Amino acid sequence: VGWPGSPDEDLAPFEHGGLGLVPVRLSAGEVADYYEGFSNATVWPLYHDVLAPPEYHREWWQSYVEVNRRFAEAAAAVAAPGATVWVQDYQLQLVPADLRRLRPDLRIGFFLHIPFPPAELFARLPWRDRVIEGLLGADLIGFQTVAGAQNFTRMARSRLGAARNRDLLTLADGRVVAARPYPIAIDTRGFQSLAKTPAVRERAAQVRRDLGDPETLFLGVDRLDYTKGIPQRIRAFGELLAEGRLDPAKVAFVQIATPSRERVGEYRRLRDEMDRLVGRINGDHGLIGRAPITYLHSGFGREEMAALYRAADVMVVTPLRDGMNLVAKEYIACRLRNQGALVLSEFAGAAHELRQAYLVNPFDIDALKDVMTQAAGDLPRERQRRMRSLRRQVFEHDIDRWAGAFLDDLARAPLPSLGS
Ligand code: ADQ
């Protein structure tokens, strides 16, 4: 059950790849108020540590309430008796409770892909209690990190008086809801197999040739989003060139930044900032036929992504706040011989699992510069030691294990506490 992605589209349910799809219609006004407004200009910045100022508008909230109810109705209409329904992400936080009212027979899970913020930030939301009540309609609520789950259970207790026993909340009507971390993962083997194909190997070599065979190729791949810390890493790279710590004749930085949510003001501002920053660094340090930064807006297929991951010596992942960050895990999956280095922000959910990455505070540009040069210059033995451990983690914890763990727990709801 989902929105097809363009406004005012009336689509009948259809099958795709053996899966039944049920489109939910959104009007152009709802895309503006519910999606770009409340979801992406209120909840997104509020849940990402207020990196941009969230806007609070009552008409956006009204639209969020209405659209969430529509999704709940659509799910209620197609779910078999006693079915399991798994609701995904911050755009649908009211669906669990709406759905339970309509269909008390269902088993309902919810997974939040972005951080759940600390109380002092969440408490600003004018509709904070309604959101908590909405989520508590689920039997099991999954978060990316332990901190996210704890922020939520504390909030549920202090705002709504739910009785809390570790990761379990007992509501006034006696119903028990579990709130736990399930760090999301990737199809690790799928990415590795792709990276092994001759076509991807050849394409990776071609990318390096096209860039003039640099000694060190740095790579960043993100949605163009102010949470991803893209200007920070590019500024750090520019300063390393200016100070002579990196030689523009020997290094290259490829930054892929796919534009998203372009009708939200903060995203347009970021795009302009990046254009200026990249233009200045390339203007200051470029040579004829050789710009230090290759900055691309295009979206790529999985094969091209795997080729870029294979080609890069240093992957630079520096979000100021991120629920998890899959790009970091995808890069690791594609490093077939334990080569390469991952620079990773402490503020990505992934940092909790990927302890052997080159961890950094991306707000500290000097630290970022040091860690980027360290990752590029460390002995191969040290880089391999780290990569081996990172690969063990992403191969043991893959997407099947993630989905299996969540759905197994949901099938056993109400759950016993996990203990301390
Ligand atoms: P995102 O904020 O979108 O996801 P991320 O986890 O990095 O961030 O996922 C991006 C995905 O898009 C990756 O699979 C990547 O390969 C792909 N991608 C990025 N740029 C691309 C391009 N130019 N072409 C093709 N593919 C591209 C949200 C949360 C994250 C959380 C995920 C999953 O913000 O923190 O990890 O959901 O829960």
mmCIF file of C-alpha atoms in Angstrom, residues 183-362:
data_model
loop_
_atom_site.group_PDB
_atom_site.id
_atom_site.type_symbol
_atom_site.label_atom_id
_atom_site.label_comp_id
_atom_site.label_asym_id
_atom_site.label_seq_id
_atom_site.Cartn_x
_atom_site.Cartn_y
_atom_site.Cartn_z
ATOM 1 C CA PRO A 183 19.465 -1.569 12.773
ATOM 2 C CA ILE A 184 18.589 -1.808 9.079
ATOM 3 C CA ALA A 185 20.922 -3.652 6.723
ATOM 4 C CA ILE A 186 21.487 -4.290 3.013
ATOM 5 C CA ASP A 187 21.460 -7.173 0.566
ATOM 6 C CA THR A 188 25.159 -7.694 1.232
ATOM 7 C CA ARG A 189 25.601 -10.800 -0.918
ATOM 8 C CA GLY A 190 23.644 -9.236 -3.771
ATOM 9 C CA PHE A 191 25.960 -6.210 -3.794
ATOM 10 C CA GLN A 192 29.054 -8.362 -3.532
ATOM 11 C CA SER A 193 27.969 -10.566 -6.468
ATOM 12 C CA LEU A 194 27.302 -7.487 -8.547
ATOM 13 C CA ALA A 195 30.713 -6.043 -7.677
ATOM 14 C CA LYS A 196 32.343 -9.310 -8.789
ATOM 15 C CA THR A 197 30.930 -9.267 -12.313
ATOM 16 C CA PRO A 198 33.365 -8.536 -15.181
ATOM 17 C CA ALA A 199 31.144 -5.664 -16.371
ATOM 18 C CA VAL A 200 31.369 -3.892 -13.002
ATOM 19 C CA ARG A 201 35.101 -4.578 -12.675
ATOM 20 C CA GLU A 202 35.721 -3.109 -16.119
ATOM 21 C CA ARG A 203 33.479 -0.118 -15.468
ATOM 22 C CA ALA A 204 35.342 0.615 -12.200
ATOM 23 C CA ALA A 205 38.658 0.600 -14.073
ATOM 24 C CA GLN A 206 37.159 2.859 -16.719
ATOM 25 C CA VAL A 207 36.004 5.354 -14.080
ATOM 26 C CA ARG A 208 39.547 5.575 -12.728
ATOM 27 C CA ARG A 209 41.004 6.013 -16.203
ATOM 28 C CA ASP A 210 38.474 8.750 -16.997
ATOM 29 C CA LEU A 211 39.579 10.578 -13.851
ATOM 30 C CA GLY A 212 43.225 10.444 -14.964
ATOM 31 C CA ASP A 213 44.233 7.451 -12.813
ATOM 32 C CA PRO A 214 44.407 9.262 -9.483
ATOM 33 C CA GLU A 215 46.515 7.829 -6.654
ATOM 34 C CA THR A 216 43.594 8.316 -4.305
ATOM 35 C CA LEU A 217 39.968 8.482 -5.328
ATOM 36 C CA PHE A 218 37.574 9.831 -2.696
ATOM 37 C CA LEU A 219 33.857 9.161 -3.139
ATOM 38 C CA GLY A 220 30.659 10.551 -1.639
ATOM 39 C CA VAL A 221 27.170 9.305 -2.587
ATOM 40 C CA ASP A 222 24.100 10.890 -1.047
ATOM 41 C CA ARG A 223 20.723 12.392 -1.631
ATOM 42 C CA LEU A 224 21.342 16.140 -1.747
ATOM 43 C CA ASP A 225 20.130 16.689 1.817
ATOM 44 C CA TYR A 226 21.300 19.099 4.524
ATOM 45 C CA THR A 227 21.581 16.204 7.000
ATOM 46 C CA LYS A 228 24.296 14.465 4.973
ATOM 47 C CA GLY A 229 27.180 16.841 5.727
ATOM 48 C CA ILE A 230 28.164 17.221 2.068
ATOM 49 C CA PRO A 231 29.490 20.815 2.273
ATOM 50 C CA GLN A 232 31.577 19.850 5.332
ATOM 51 C CA ARG A 233 33.444 17.064 3.529
ATOM 52 C CA ILE A 234 33.934 19.140 0.368
ATOM 53 C CA ARG A 235 35.213 22.073 2.403
ATOM 54 C CA ALA A 236 37.656 19.742 4.174
ATOM 55 C CA PHE A 237 38.872 18.421 0.821
ATOM 56 C CA GLY A 238 39.281 21.980 -0.532
ATOM 57 C CA GLU A 239 41.359 23.021 2.478
ATOM 58 C CA LEU A 240 43.596 19.947 2.130
ATOM 59 C CA LEU A 241 44.300 20.977 -1.459
ATOM 60 C CA ALA A 242 44.876 24.619 -0.503
ATOM 61 C CA GLU A 243 47.327 23.620 2.248
ATOM 62 C CA GLY A 244 49.238 21.259 -0.034
ATOM 63 C CA ARG A 245 48.383 18.235 2.120
ATOM 64 C CA LEU A 246 46.748 16.694 -0.950
ATOM 65 C CA ASP A 247 48.119 17.190 -4.440
ATOM 66 C CA PRO A 248 45.427 18.095 -7.013
ATOM 67 C CA ALA A 249 47.467 16.268 -9.656
ATOM 68 C CA LYS A 250 47.223 13.019 -7.670
ATOM 69 C CA VAL A 251 43.792 12.931 -6.050
ATOM 70 C CA ALA A 252 40.176 13.157 -7.177
ATOM 71 C CA PHE A 253 36.876 13.483 -5.375
ATOM 72 C CA VAL A 254 33.674 12.186 -6.956
ATOM 73 C CA GLN A 255 30.569 13.476 -5.212
ATOM 74 C CA ILE A 256 27.213 12.151 -6.367
ATOM 75 C CA ALA A 257 24.383 14.214 -4.895
ATOM 76 C CA THR A 258 20.967 13.352 -6.231
ATOM 77 C CA PRO A 259 18.590 16.295 -5.822
ATOM 78 C CA SER A 260 15.506 15.514 -3.730
ATOM 79 C CA ARG A 261 12.572 17.482 -2.242
ATOM 80 C CA GLU A 262 13.460 20.452 -4.419
ATOM 81 C CA ARG A 263 10.269 22.293 -3.562
ATOM 82 C CA VAL A 264 11.375 22.595 0.058
ATOM 83 C CA GLY A 265 13.341 25.835 0.574
ATOM 84 C CA GLU A 266 16.227 24.366 2.595
ATOM 85 C CA TYR A 267 17.035 21.962 -0.234
ATOM 86 C CA ARG A 268 17.249 24.754 -2.800
ATOM 87 C CA ARG A 269 19.583 26.700 -0.519
ATOM 88 C CA LEU A 270 21.854 23.671 -0.124
ATOM 89 C CA ARG A 271 21.992 23.157 -3.860
ATOM 90 C CA ASP A 272 23.123 26.759 -4.380
ATOM 91 C CA GLU A 273 25.701 26.467 -1.588
ATOM 92 C CA MET A 274 27.167 23.313 -3.156
ATOM 93 C CA ASP A 275 27.326 24.881 -6.627
ATOM 94 C CA ARG A 276 29.328 27.797 -5.239
ATOM 95 C CA LEU A 277 31.618 25.611 -3.118
ATOM 96 C CA VAL A 278 32.490 23.107 -5.849
ATOM 97 C CA GLY A 279 32.921 25.888 -8.414
ATOM 98 C CA ARG A 280 35.342 27.740 -6.177
ATOM 99 C CA ILE A 281 37.488 24.705 -5.322
ATOM 100 C CA ASN A 282 37.669 23.510 -8.922
ATOM 101 C CA GLY A 283 38.421 27.064 -10.044
ATOM 102 C CA ASP A 284 41.210 27.463 -7.469
ATOM 103 C CA HIS A 285 42.860 24.052 -7.835
ATOM 104 C CA GLY A 286 41.845 22.585 -11.187
ATOM 105 C CA LEU A 287 44.171 21.925 -14.097
ATOM 106 C CA ILE A 288 43.193 21.808 -17.758
ATOM 107 C CA GLY A 289 41.290 18.555 -18.248
ATOM 108 C CA ARG A 290 41.442 17.811 -14.556
ATOM 109 C CA ALA A 291 38.993 19.196 -12.010
ATOM 110 C CA PRO A 292 39.664 17.893 -8.477
ATOM 111 C CA ILE A 293 35.934 17.477 -7.778
ATOM 112 C CA THR A 294 33.540 15.702 -10.118
ATOM 113 C CA TYR A 295 30.108 16.763 -8.893
ATOM 114 C CA LEU A 296 27.105 14.943 -10.363
ATOM 115 C CA HIS A 297 23.379 15.152 -9.773
ATOM 116 C CA SER A 298 22.438 12.010 -11.660
ATOM 117 C CA GLY A 299 20.742 8.969 -10.180
ATOM 118 C CA PHE A 300 22.432 5.668 -11.050
ATOM 119 C CA GLY A 301 21.469 2.019 -11.338
ATOM 120 C CA ARG A 302 22.828 -0.549 -8.892
ATOM 121 C CA GLU A 303 25.534 -1.635 -11.333
ATOM 122 C CA GLU A 304 26.994 1.834 -11.735
ATOM 123 C CA MET A 305 26.817 2.298 -7.957
ATOM 124 C CA ALA A 306 28.746 -0.958 -7.452
ATOM 125 C CA ALA A 307 31.356 0.211 -9.996
ATOM 126 C CA LEU A 308 31.829 3.494 -8.143
ATOM 127 C CA TYR A 309 32.174 1.659 -4.823
ATOM 128 C CA ARG A 310 34.746 -0.664 -6.407
ATOM 129 C CA ALA A 311 36.676 2.243 -7.887
ATOM 130 C CA ALA A 312 36.931 4.372 -4.740
ATOM 131 C CA ASP A 313 39.887 4.209 -2.347
ATOM 132 C CA VAL A 314 38.206 6.243 0.362
ATOM 133 C CA MET A 315 34.445 6.441 0.893
ATOM 134 C CA VAL A 316 33.472 9.604 2.748
ATOM 135 C CA VAL A 317 30.190 9.376 4.679
ATOM 136 C CA THR A 318 29.813 12.410 6.940
ATOM 137 C CA PRO A 319 26.161 13.017 7.897
ATOM 138 C CA LEU A 320 25.484 15.479 10.703
ATOM 139 C CA ARG A 321 22.688 13.095 11.708
ATOM 140 C CA ASP A 322 21.463 9.961 9.907
ATOM 141 C CA GLY A 323 19.136 7.148 10.955
ATOM 142 C CA MET A 324 21.487 4.496 9.609
ATOM 143 C CA ASN A 325 23.194 5.219 6.217
ATOM 144 C CA LEU A 326 23.135 2.373 3.744
ATOM 145 C CA VAL A 327 25.782 3.821 1.438
ATOM 146 C CA ALA A 328 28.434 3.023 4.069
ATOM 147 C CA LYS A 329 27.313 -0.619 4.159
ATOM 148 C CA GLU A 330 27.063 -0.892 0.366
ATOM 149 C CA TYR A 331 30.644 0.332 0.004
ATOM 150 C CA ILE A 332 31.880 -2.326 2.434
ATOM 151 C CA ALA A 333 29.961 -5.056 0.585
ATOM 152 C CA CYS A 334 31.796 -4.130 -2.650
ATOM 153 C CA ARG A 335 35.358 -4.190 -1.218
ATOM 154 C CA LEU A 336 36.205 -7.674 -2.399
ATOM 155 C CA ARG A 337 39.810 -7.877 -1.204
ATOM 156 C CA ASN A 338 39.468 -5.933 2.040
ATOM 157 C CA GLN A 339 40.944 -2.859 0.392
ATOM 158 C CA GLY A 340 39.672 0.669 0.707
ATOM 159 C CA ALA A 341 38.780 2.813 3.683
ATOM 160 C CA LEU A 342 35.511 4.109 5.093
ATOM 161 C CA VAL A 343 35.394 7.532 6.741
ATOM 162 C CA LEU A 344 32.195 7.565 8.791
ATOM 163 C CA SER A 345 30.415 10.162 10.899
ATOM 164 C CA GLU A 346 29.816 9.348 14.554
ATOM 165 C CA PHE A 347 26.296 10.690 14.017
ATOM 166 C CA ALA A 348 25.199 8.036 11.525
ATOM 167 C CA GLY A 349 23.295 5.120 13.053
ATOM 168 C CA ALA A 350 25.764 2.902 11.187
ATOM 169 C CA ALA A 351 28.598 4.128 13.435
ATOM 170 C CA HIS A 352 27.206 1.995 16.278
ATOM 171 C CA GLU A 353 27.887 -1.169 14.291
ATOM 172 C CA LEU A 354 30.838 -0.122 12.112
ATOM 173 C CA ARG A 355 33.264 0.603 14.922
ATOM 174 C CA GLN A 356 36.332 -0.144 12.784
ATOM 175 C CA ALA A 357 35.589 2.630 10.286
ATOM 176 C CA TYR A 358 37.599 5.866 10.428
ATOM 177 C CA LEU A 359 35.089 7.566 12.726
ATOM 178 C CA VAL A 360 34.860 11.341 12.812
ATOM 179 C CA ASN A 361 32.842 14.287 14.123
ATOM 180 C CA PRO A 362 31.870 16.019 10.840
#
